XYZ file of C-alpha atoms in Angstrom:
549
model
C 0.000 0.000 0.000
C 1.415 3.333 -1.091
C 1.706 5.930 1.658
C -0.692 8.846 1.297
C 0.752 11.730 -0.673
C 1.450 14.684 1.533
C 0.459 17.931 -0.101
C 3.277 20.484 -0.143
C 2.899 23.314 2.287
C 1.671 26.592 0.859
C 4.175 29.296 0.021
C 2.921 31.384 2.937
C 3.290 28.376 5.274
C 6.818 27.678 4.083
C 7.788 31.303 4.599
C 6.178 31.292 8.043
C 8.159 28.227 9.153
C 11.376 29.613 7.698
C 10.884 33.031 9.277
C 9.855 31.529 12.630
C 12.992 29.359 12.658
C 15.085 32.349 11.669
C 13.620 34.478 14.453
C 14.141 31.650 16.959
C 17.748 31.182 15.825
C 18.445 34.915 16.097
C 16.856 35.124 19.543
C 18.694 32.003 20.728
C 21.994 33.319 19.410
C 21.421 36.646 21.130
C 20.526 34.831 24.347
C 23.692 32.691 24.263
C 25.808 35.734 23.500
C 24.161 37.678 26.303
C 24.683 34.751 28.731
C 28.367 34.357 27.897
C 29.036 38.072 27.985
C 26.976 38.379 31.197
C 28.917 35.609 32.867
C 32.248 37.156 31.873
C 31.007 40.520 33.035
C 29.881 39.047 36.368
C 33.266 37.424 36.900
C 35.041 40.633 35.988
C 32.820 42.581 38.385
C 33.496 40.074 41.142
C 37.257 40.371 40.590
C 37.143 44.146 40.765
C 35.009 43.986 43.895
C 37.265 41.597 45.825
C 40.447 43.385 44.633
C 39.101 46.672 45.936
C 38.158 45.150 49.269
C 41.504 43.360 49.673
C 43.580 46.435 48.801
C 41.476 48.624 51.095
C 42.027 46.216 54.007
C 45.764 45.946 53.300
C 46.180 49.708 53.241
C 44.131 50.290 56.410
C 46.273 51.670 59.364
C 43.989 49.903 61.803
C 44.933 46.547 60.244
C 48.683 47.244 60.632
C 48.096 48.397 64.191
C 46.105 45.249 65.034
C 48.852 43.040 63.552
C 51.334 44.574 66.024
C 49.066 43.643 68.971
C 49.662 40.426 70.930
C 46.272 38.974 69.764
C 45.566 40.273 66.211
C 42.401 38.185 65.850
C 40.635 40.025 68.646
C 40.625 43.289 66.642
C 40.777 42.014 63.074
C 37.891 39.449 63.133
C 35.091 41.970 63.960
C 36.537 44.474 61.551
C 36.817 41.954 58.688
C 33.277 40.660 59.208
C 31.858 44.167 59.228
C 33.581 45.002 55.957
C 32.526 41.658 54.455
C 28.875 42.292 55.354
C 28.988 45.801 53.928
C 30.610 44.754 50.639
C 28.630 41.526 50.188
C 31.674 39.401 49.352
C 32.018 35.785 50.564
C 35.058 36.066 52.821
C 37.924 38.320 53.995
C 40.808 36.390 55.433
C 43.731 38.156 57.139
C 46.718 35.922 57.892
C 50.289 36.101 59.040
C 53.163 35.635 56.530
C 53.112 31.883 57.285
C 49.471 31.636 56.139
C 47.895 31.156 59.573
C 44.438 32.771 59.612
C 43.655 35.654 61.936
C 40.121 36.065 60.493
C 37.564 33.864 58.771
C 33.744 33.869 58.252
C 33.769 30.565 60.139
C 35.375 31.258 63.576
C 36.465 27.621 63.883
C 38.841 28.122 60.960
C 40.753 30.880 62.758
C 44.282 29.681 63.618
C 44.306 27.156 60.786
C 46.464 27.493 57.660
C 45.086 29.366 54.616
C 44.083 27.119 51.725
C 45.559 28.648 48.601
C 48.696 30.206 47.206
C 50.576 32.959 49.021
C 54.104 32.855 47.559
C 53.528 35.680 45.022
C 51.970 37.891 47.699
C 54.960 37.293 50.005
C 57.093 38.741 47.228
C 54.960 41.919 47.306
C 52.632 41.115 44.372
C 48.820 41.343 44.323
C 47.334 38.503 42.237
C 44.034 36.808 41.394
C 43.136 33.138 41.279
C 40.211 30.745 41.342
C 40.716 28.176 44.047
C 38.671 25.735 46.091
C 38.787 26.519 49.769
C 36.692 25.808 52.803
C 33.688 27.643 51.247
C 34.047 25.893 47.907
C 35.405 27.219 44.595
C 35.957 30.941 44.823
C 37.411 33.860 42.911
C 39.951 35.446 45.244
C 42.605 38.175 45.431
C 45.653 37.902 47.666
C 47.649 41.034 48.538
C 50.440 41.766 51.091
C 50.171 44.025 54.144
C 53.340 46.151 54.481
C 54.624 47.887 57.572
C 57.725 50.032 57.148
C 58.569 48.283 53.883
C 58.317 44.685 55.014
C 55.422 42.179 54.597
C 53.826 41.687 58.009
C 50.654 39.926 56.842
C 48.454 38.897 53.969
C 44.846 39.760 53.025
C 42.686 37.496 50.848
C 39.213 38.576 49.768
C 36.996 36.386 47.628
C 33.541 35.561 46.322
C 32.321 32.064 45.671
C 31.729 30.843 42.123
C 28.282 29.720 43.210
C 27.313 33.270 44.112
C 28.565 34.508 40.708
C 26.569 31.752 39.004
C 23.499 32.720 41.010
C 23.787 36.303 39.824
C 24.223 35.121 36.222
C 21.174 32.865 36.554
C 19.116 35.778 37.838
C 20.200 37.846 34.861
C 19.568 34.890 32.585
C 15.985 34.621 33.856
C 15.293 38.215 32.900
C 17.083 37.605 29.592
C 14.947 34.519 28.972
C 11.781 36.541 29.543
C 12.978 39.219 27.107
C 13.994 36.567 24.555
C 10.640 34.840 24.904
C 8.814 38.122 24.427
C 10.957 38.898 21.367
C 10.303 35.430 19.946
C 6.566 35.773 20.545
C 6.422 39.208 18.939
C 8.527 37.991 16.007
C 6.323 34.954 15.526
C 3.175 37.093 15.764
C 4.485 39.584 13.210
C 5.578 36.740 10.928
C 2.149 35.130 11.230
C 0.336 38.378 10.404
C 2.519 39.025 7.354
C 2.213 35.473 6.117
C -1.530 35.422 6.693
C -1.751 38.377 4.351
C 0.536 36.611 1.893
C -1.661 33.516 2.166
C -4.711 35.591 1.204
C -2.911 37.000 -1.825
C -1.572 33.603 -2.962
C -4.863 31.820 -2.086
C -2.935 29.261 -0.042
C -1.017 27.924 -3.041
C 2.521 26.635 -2.797
C 5.447 27.674 -4.964
C 4.969 24.816 -7.437
C 1.294 25.633 -7.893
C 2.085 29.332 -8.376
C 4.731 28.464 -10.967
C 2.317 26.162 -12.785
C -0.412 28.811 -12.705
C 2.023 31.353 -14.153
C 2.849 28.950 -16.994
C -0.863 28.359 -17.683
C -1.493 32.092 -17.470
C 1.242 32.911 -19.991
C 0.123 30.115 -22.345
C -3.499 31.282 -22.179
C -2.581 34.892 -22.910
C -0.632 33.864 -25.987
C -3.237 31.360 -27.191
C -6.464 33.348 -26.792
C -7.538 35.049 -30.018
C -9.352 37.912 -28.342
C -7.315 40.902 -27.307
C -6.843 41.264 -23.559
C -5.672 44.464 -21.913
C -5.328 45.074 -18.178
C -4.972 48.622 -16.849
C -3.949 49.557 -13.338
C -5.578 52.260 -11.233
C -3.517 54.973 -12.944
C -4.641 53.780 -16.398
C -1.252 52.323 -17.246
C -0.978 49.065 -19.164
C -0.198 46.310 -16.690
C -0.676 43.383 -19.057
C -1.338 42.945 -22.766
C -1.486 39.786 -24.860
C -0.354 39.201 -28.438
C -3.819 39.658 -29.937
C -4.275 43.054 -28.267
C -0.852 44.196 -29.476
C -1.832 43.307 -33.033
C -5.291 44.880 -32.856
C -4.036 48.153 -31.375
C -0.663 48.219 -33.120
C 1.274 48.294 -29.839
C 5.004 47.702 -29.559
C 6.965 45.823 -26.873
C 7.395 49.032 -24.864
C 3.650 49.465 -24.321
C 3.592 47.846 -20.849
C 3.844 50.520 -18.168
C 2.678 53.373 -20.417
C -0.531 55.312 -19.936
C -3.360 54.743 -22.389
C -3.422 58.386 -23.463
C 0.237 58.079 -24.521
C -0.388 55.335 -27.097
C -1.646 57.585 -29.935
C -4.878 55.624 -30.314
C -8.016 57.205 -31.835
C -9.635 59.698 -29.480
C -12.897 57.759 -29.162
C -11.074 54.518 -28.333
C -8.825 56.294 -25.825
C -11.896 57.766 -24.139
C -13.482 54.326 -23.861
C -10.350 52.862 -22.259
C -10.052 55.756 -19.803
C -13.727 55.657 -18.791
C -14.425 54.651 -15.201
C -17.676 52.849 -16.009
C -18.102 49.612 -17.978
C -18.433 49.631 -21.764
C -20.333 46.861 -23.554
C -19.813 45.930 -27.237
C -18.737 49.380 -28.376
C -17.526 49.521 -31.975
C -14.352 51.537 -32.558
C -12.099 52.055 -35.549
C -8.323 52.088 -35.510
C -6.181 52.908 -38.504
C -6.971 49.639 -40.277
C -9.376 47.648 -38.106
C -12.892 47.606 -36.726
C -12.806 46.379 -33.127
C -15.459 45.735 -30.496
C -14.463 46.938 -27.038
C -15.716 45.719 -23.665
C -14.393 47.152 -20.400
C -15.011 46.056 -16.835
C -13.617 47.924 -13.793
C -11.804 45.973 -11.077
C -13.485 46.893 -7.793
C -11.626 44.770 -5.218
C -7.971 44.689 -4.210
C -5.542 47.336 -3.096
C -5.525 49.200 -6.383
C -8.417 49.470 -8.795
C -7.971 48.918 -12.494
C -9.803 47.917 -15.668
C -9.996 44.728 -17.698
C -10.453 45.340 -21.434
C -11.348 42.754 -24.075
C -11.011 43.480 -27.785
C -12.626 41.570 -30.668
C -11.665 42.031 -34.296
C -14.764 42.759 -36.384
C -12.995 43.966 -39.504
C -13.925 40.906 -41.542
C -17.393 40.734 -39.991
C -18.055 44.377 -40.804
C -16.915 43.862 -44.396
C -19.143 40.819 -44.746
C -22.021 42.768 -43.189
C -21.543 45.489 -45.785
C -21.536 42.926 -48.572
C -24.677 41.367 -47.116
C -26.385 44.753 -47.081
C -25.430 45.203 -50.723
C -26.795 41.788 -51.585
C -30.057 42.614 -49.827
C -30.245 45.847 -51.767
C -29.599 43.993 -55.001
C -32.331 41.503 -54.130
C -34.823 44.252 -53.419
C -33.862 45.986 -56.647
C -34.278 42.754 -58.605
C -37.702 42.157 -57.047
C -38.738 45.688 -57.967
C -37.380 45.282 -61.478
C -39.175 41.968 -61.840
C -42.381 43.658 -60.768
C -41.820 46.526 -63.228
C -40.853 44.075 -65.990
C -44.092 42.171 -65.407
C -46.069 45.393 -65.651
C -44.289 46.370 -68.879
C -44.775 42.901 -70.330
C -48.489 43.083 -69.560
C -48.541 46.466 -71.284
C -46.863 45.037 -74.407
C -49.235 42.053 -74.453
C -52.246 44.313 -74.018
C -51.103 46.542 -76.906
C -50.692 43.502 -79.127
C -54.156 42.228 -78.164
C -55.558 45.636 -79.064
C -53.933 45.343 -82.464
C -51.394 48.071 -81.825
C -48.371 45.986 -82.701
C -46.218 48.891 -83.863
C -46.758 50.811 -80.594
C -45.982 47.636 -78.599
C -42.672 47.225 -80.443
C -41.774 50.877 -79.903
C -42.613 50.653 -76.170
C -40.548 47.475 -75.642
C -37.591 48.790 -77.660
C -37.465 52.043 -75.714
C -37.396 50.225 -72.366
C -34.605 47.931 -73.559
C -32.533 50.807 -74.845
C -32.754 52.669 -71.508
C -31.551 49.623 -69.573
C -28.904 48.656 -72.097
C -27.248 52.071 -72.378
C -25.957 52.068 -68.783
C -24.977 48.412 -68.967
C -22.991 48.943 -72.155
C -21.380 52.046 -70.700
C -20.299 50.317 -67.472
C -19.076 47.128 -69.169
C -17.175 49.085 -71.795
C -15.458 51.456 -69.364
C -14.842 49.280 -66.293
C -12.893 46.111 -66.958
C -12.771 45.144 -63.305
C -15.719 42.732 -62.878
C -16.277 43.463 -59.181
C -16.560 47.209 -59.776
C -18.729 46.709 -62.849
C -21.154 44.464 -60.983
C -21.232 46.909 -58.044
C -22.025 49.856 -60.306
C -24.835 48.002 -62.117
C -26.350 46.879 -58.846
C -26.137 50.323 -57.276
C -27.628 51.839 -60.442
C -30.649 49.545 -60.088
C -30.987 50.483 -56.413
C -30.718 54.185 -57.191
C -33.294 53.931 -59.959
C -35.780 52.374 -57.553
C -35.352 55.424 -55.305
C -35.794 57.878 -58.149
C -32.085 58.701 -58.417
C -30.144 58.510 -61.651
C -26.662 57.037 -61.368
C -24.329 58.175 -64.152
C -20.851 56.940 -65.015
C -18.617 59.878 -65.989
C -17.399 60.022 -69.581
C -13.720 59.915 -68.599
C -14.143 56.695 -66.593
C -11.869 53.900 -67.818
C -10.364 50.944 -66.011
C -8.825 48.299 -68.257
C -9.063 44.647 -67.361
C -6.005 43.646 -65.294
C -5.084 47.242 -64.485
C -5.680 46.749 -60.754
C -2.959 44.888 -58.794
C -3.745 41.813 -56.724
C -2.669 43.702 -53.585
C -5.719 45.958 -53.971
C -8.411 43.788 -52.404
C -11.776 43.654 -54.185
C -13.463 43.804 -50.778
C -11.855 47.176 -50.084
C -13.060 48.494 -53.447
C -16.599 47.393 -52.599
C -16.300 49.068 -49.178
C -15.069 52.358 -50.605
C -17.295 52.728 -53.665
C -20.363 51.060 -52.161
C -20.502 53.277 -49.077
C -19.847 56.447 -51.075
C -22.623 55.633 -53.573
C -25.078 54.708 -50.802
C -24.462 58.033 -49.033
C -24.711 59.949 -52.296
C -28.001 58.254 -53.261
C -29.430 59.036 -49.818
C -28.391 62.687 -50.069
C -29.633 63.152 -53.648
C -32.945 61.413 -52.924
C -33.629 63.511 -49.812
C -32.739 66.759 -51.583
C -34.894 65.943 -54.588
C -37.923 65.030 -52.492
C -37.577 67.956 -50.134
C -36.350 65.829 -47.218
C -38.737 62.872 -47.655
C -38.054 59.529 -49.262
C -38.482 59.344 -53.012
C -41.308 57.212 -54.389
C -40.322 54.913 -57.313
C -41.860 56.116 -60.551
C -42.865 59.494 -59.116
C -41.416 62.603 -60.788
C -39.549 64.755 -58.269
C -39.273 68.498 -58.129
C -35.540 68.485 -59.014
C -33.385 65.962 -60.791
C -31.643 63.567 -58.357
C -28.271 62.644 -59.812
C -25.205 60.714 -58.633
C -22.115 60.844 -60.832
C -19.442 58.171 -60.437
C -15.928 58.458 -61.855
C -13.667 55.401 -61.911
C -10.352 55.546 -63.773
C -6.638 54.954 -63.498
C -4.720 58.186 -63.348
C -0.926 58.478 -63.098
C -0.289 55.204 -61.266
C -3.347 55.650 -59.067
C -6.896 54.398 -59.033
C -9.258 57.372 -58.822
C -12.766 56.795 -57.472
C -14.997 59.887 -57.279
C -18.636 60.100 -56.264
C -20.583 63.372 -56.544
C -24.248 63.993 -55.744
C -26.871 66.717 -56.069
C -27.750 66.621 -52.396
C -27.592 69.371 -49.799
C -23.841 68.951 -49.310
C -21.858 68.938 -46.073
C -21.385 72.040 -43.964
C -17.793 73.329 -43.782
C -17.860 72.995 -40.002
C -18.480 69.254 -40.368
C -15.746 68.654 -42.949
C -13.220 67.657 -40.270
C -15.678 65.368 -38.480
C -17.299 63.618 -41.427
C -14.924 60.630 -41.325
C -15.239 60.129 -37.584
C -17.082 57.038 -36.446
C -20.658 57.852 -35.518
C -20.977 61.037 -37.619
C -24.303 60.996 -39.436
C -27.232 63.184 -40.387
C -29.739 60.339 -40.418
C -30.257 59.280 -36.789
C -28.635 56.762 -34.474
C -27.257 53.416 -35.560
C -25.587 54.952 -38.618
C -22.345 56.819 -39.290
C -19.916 53.937 -39.875
C -19.742 54.001 -43.680
C -17.447 56.992 -44.205
C -15.209 55.858 -41.358
C -14.842 52.502 -43.104
C -14.061 54.296 -46.373
C -11.229 56.206 -44.756
C -9.973 53.045 -43.072
C -9.934 51.064 -46.324
C -8.154 53.910 -48.106
C -5.559 54.197 -45.382
C -5.047 50.426 -45.323
C -4.157 50.543 -49.026
C -1.939 53.627 -48.715
C -4.486 55.989 -50.259
C -6.195 59.301 -49.492
C -9.760 60.574 -49.186
C -10.721 64.203 -49.878
C -14.029 66.053 -49.643
C -15.158 69.108 -51.570
C -18.316 70.501 -53.202
C -19.739 69.066 -56.419
C -20.927 71.083 -59.426
C -24.506 70.238 -58.474
C -24.061 71.757 -55.025
C -23.770 68.487 -53.136
C -20.796 66.613 -51.730
C -17.989 65.137 -53.783
C -15.677 62.501 -52.345
C -12.445 61.599 -54.120
C -10.460 58.506 -53.239
C -6.999 57.875 -54.646
C -5.399 54.463 -54.219
C -1.843 53.714 -55.417
C -1.570 50.925 -57.986
C 2.019 50.090 -56.948
C 3.276 49.703 -53.370
C 1.345 50.098 -50.130
C 3.138 52.999 -48.473
C 0.877 54.555 -45.888
C -0.364 58.055 -46.623
C -2.043 60.606 -44.480
C -5.819 60.603 -44.795
C -7.214 64.122 -44.981
C -10.640 65.647 -45.160
C-alpha cells in the first residue's frame, strides 16, 4: 500500500516556518551571547570587587596596628566581618606571613592554615586566582600588608563561584523573559505578514504558483481575443499578443498610460472611462474592433480589464450582405416593373397596336442597355462593374439617376492583386449609398423618393472610376444638400451621421480602407451643389499616406 501523498505546504506556510525558525535562531543566538558576555562581566565585576576590598584592608592603618598587637584576631575578626557584610563578598581572610588565619567567616577556621597560594603575595605582588577553599570554589585576590617596607601579613578577599553563578542565573531569567517576548512578537508579526501573503496567494505553494504562471502565460498567448489590463492609474499592466496586433502596440507598451499610445480619441476615451463599456464599436487605422471594459473593484488598487474583438472581416461581410439585400430588393422591384411592362406590351398587341408595342418594348430595352454597355465598356474590373450596375438599379428604384462619368476607364487587369476587391466594394459602395441618400432627400424635399414618381428636381449621382498616373481614382458626386464646412473635419469620424442613431460607420470605413491601401480621401463641393468625395489608391506599393478631409 502506497503511503498517502502529503500535499506540499503553501508558500505562505513555508515562509512562516522559515521566518519563525530564523527568528528563533536569532533570539537564541542573542541569548547565548548575552549569557556568555553576562557571565564574563559578572566574573570581571566580582574580581574588581574583591580586589578593591583586599587592597582597602591591606592599606588600612587599623589593620597594621592590630597586627602589632599580641592577639591580632581580637581586633581584626570583627573588623573583617563588618567590611565583608557591607561589601557583600564571601570572605575576607587576614593571615600572618606563614598563612595562619587571623580572620575567617567561620570562627572555627581561625588559627588554621590558609588554603591557597601565598608565595607571590609574600614577594609583594597582588594577584588573582580561582581556588577551592573551605567555602568551595571561589574567585579570590591575595595582597600583602606592608609595615615600614616589610610584609607583616596577607589579606585574601573572595567571592564564591556559586554566588557569581546565582547572579548570572538571575540575569539569565530576565534575559529569557525578554527573549521569549521577542520570539513571541517575532512569531506574531511573521504570522500576520504570512496570513496576508496567504490571502494574496490563495494558499497555493510555490509549485502551484509556478504552474499557474505557466498556464497564465500560455493562455494569454493562445487566446484570439485581445486582452488588456490597466492599473488604477490607467497604465498598461498586461497585454497579450492579440491586443498588441489589434491596437498596433510595440513591446514598450507595458507601463505606459493609455493616453500616450496615440490611439483614436474615441477609443482612448473608452479605455479611460471609469464605467463599464459593452460591445462598443471603434475604428483604428486599419481595423474595426469591439471593445468591452469592466472595472476591477476589489484589491488594493483598482484597475480595468479590457477585451477586444476584431470585427474587420465581420463588418466587411455585413456590408456585402447589405449590398446583396439591396440587389435583391432591386431585382424584385425590377421583376415587378418588368411584369407590368410585359403586360402592357401584351395588351397593346391584343388591341392590335403591334407597332406601338414594339416601340414601347424597344425604348425600355434601350434605356436599360445604355448604362450596362457604358459600365461594361469602361470598367474592366468585374467586381466594380457588378457593383455599379447593382447600385444603379438600387438608385433607380429610389428615383435617383446614377451616371458613369465620360472619362471613366479601367482596363481589365489594371488593378494589382494587392488591392483587395473587398476594399473596393467598401469604398465605392458606401460612397454611392451616401450619395443616393443625399440626392434622394434633396430631390424630395427631405422625404423619401417614391419609385416612378417625378420629383421636383433631378436627383443625380455621378461616379468616376479611372486609373490616373499610377493611381486608381474613385470619385462620387451627388446633387444633395452637401456637407457644412464645419463638419468637414468630423465627417470621417465614427458615428458622424445626419440620419439618426445606428448609422455613421460608412465613411469611417471608407477612410480606413483607403488608409489600409496607402491611399487618401478628400471632400469638396460638387458642381450640383452636393458633396464630392475623391479617393486615390496607389496601384504600386502600399506605403501609408495621411488621410485628410
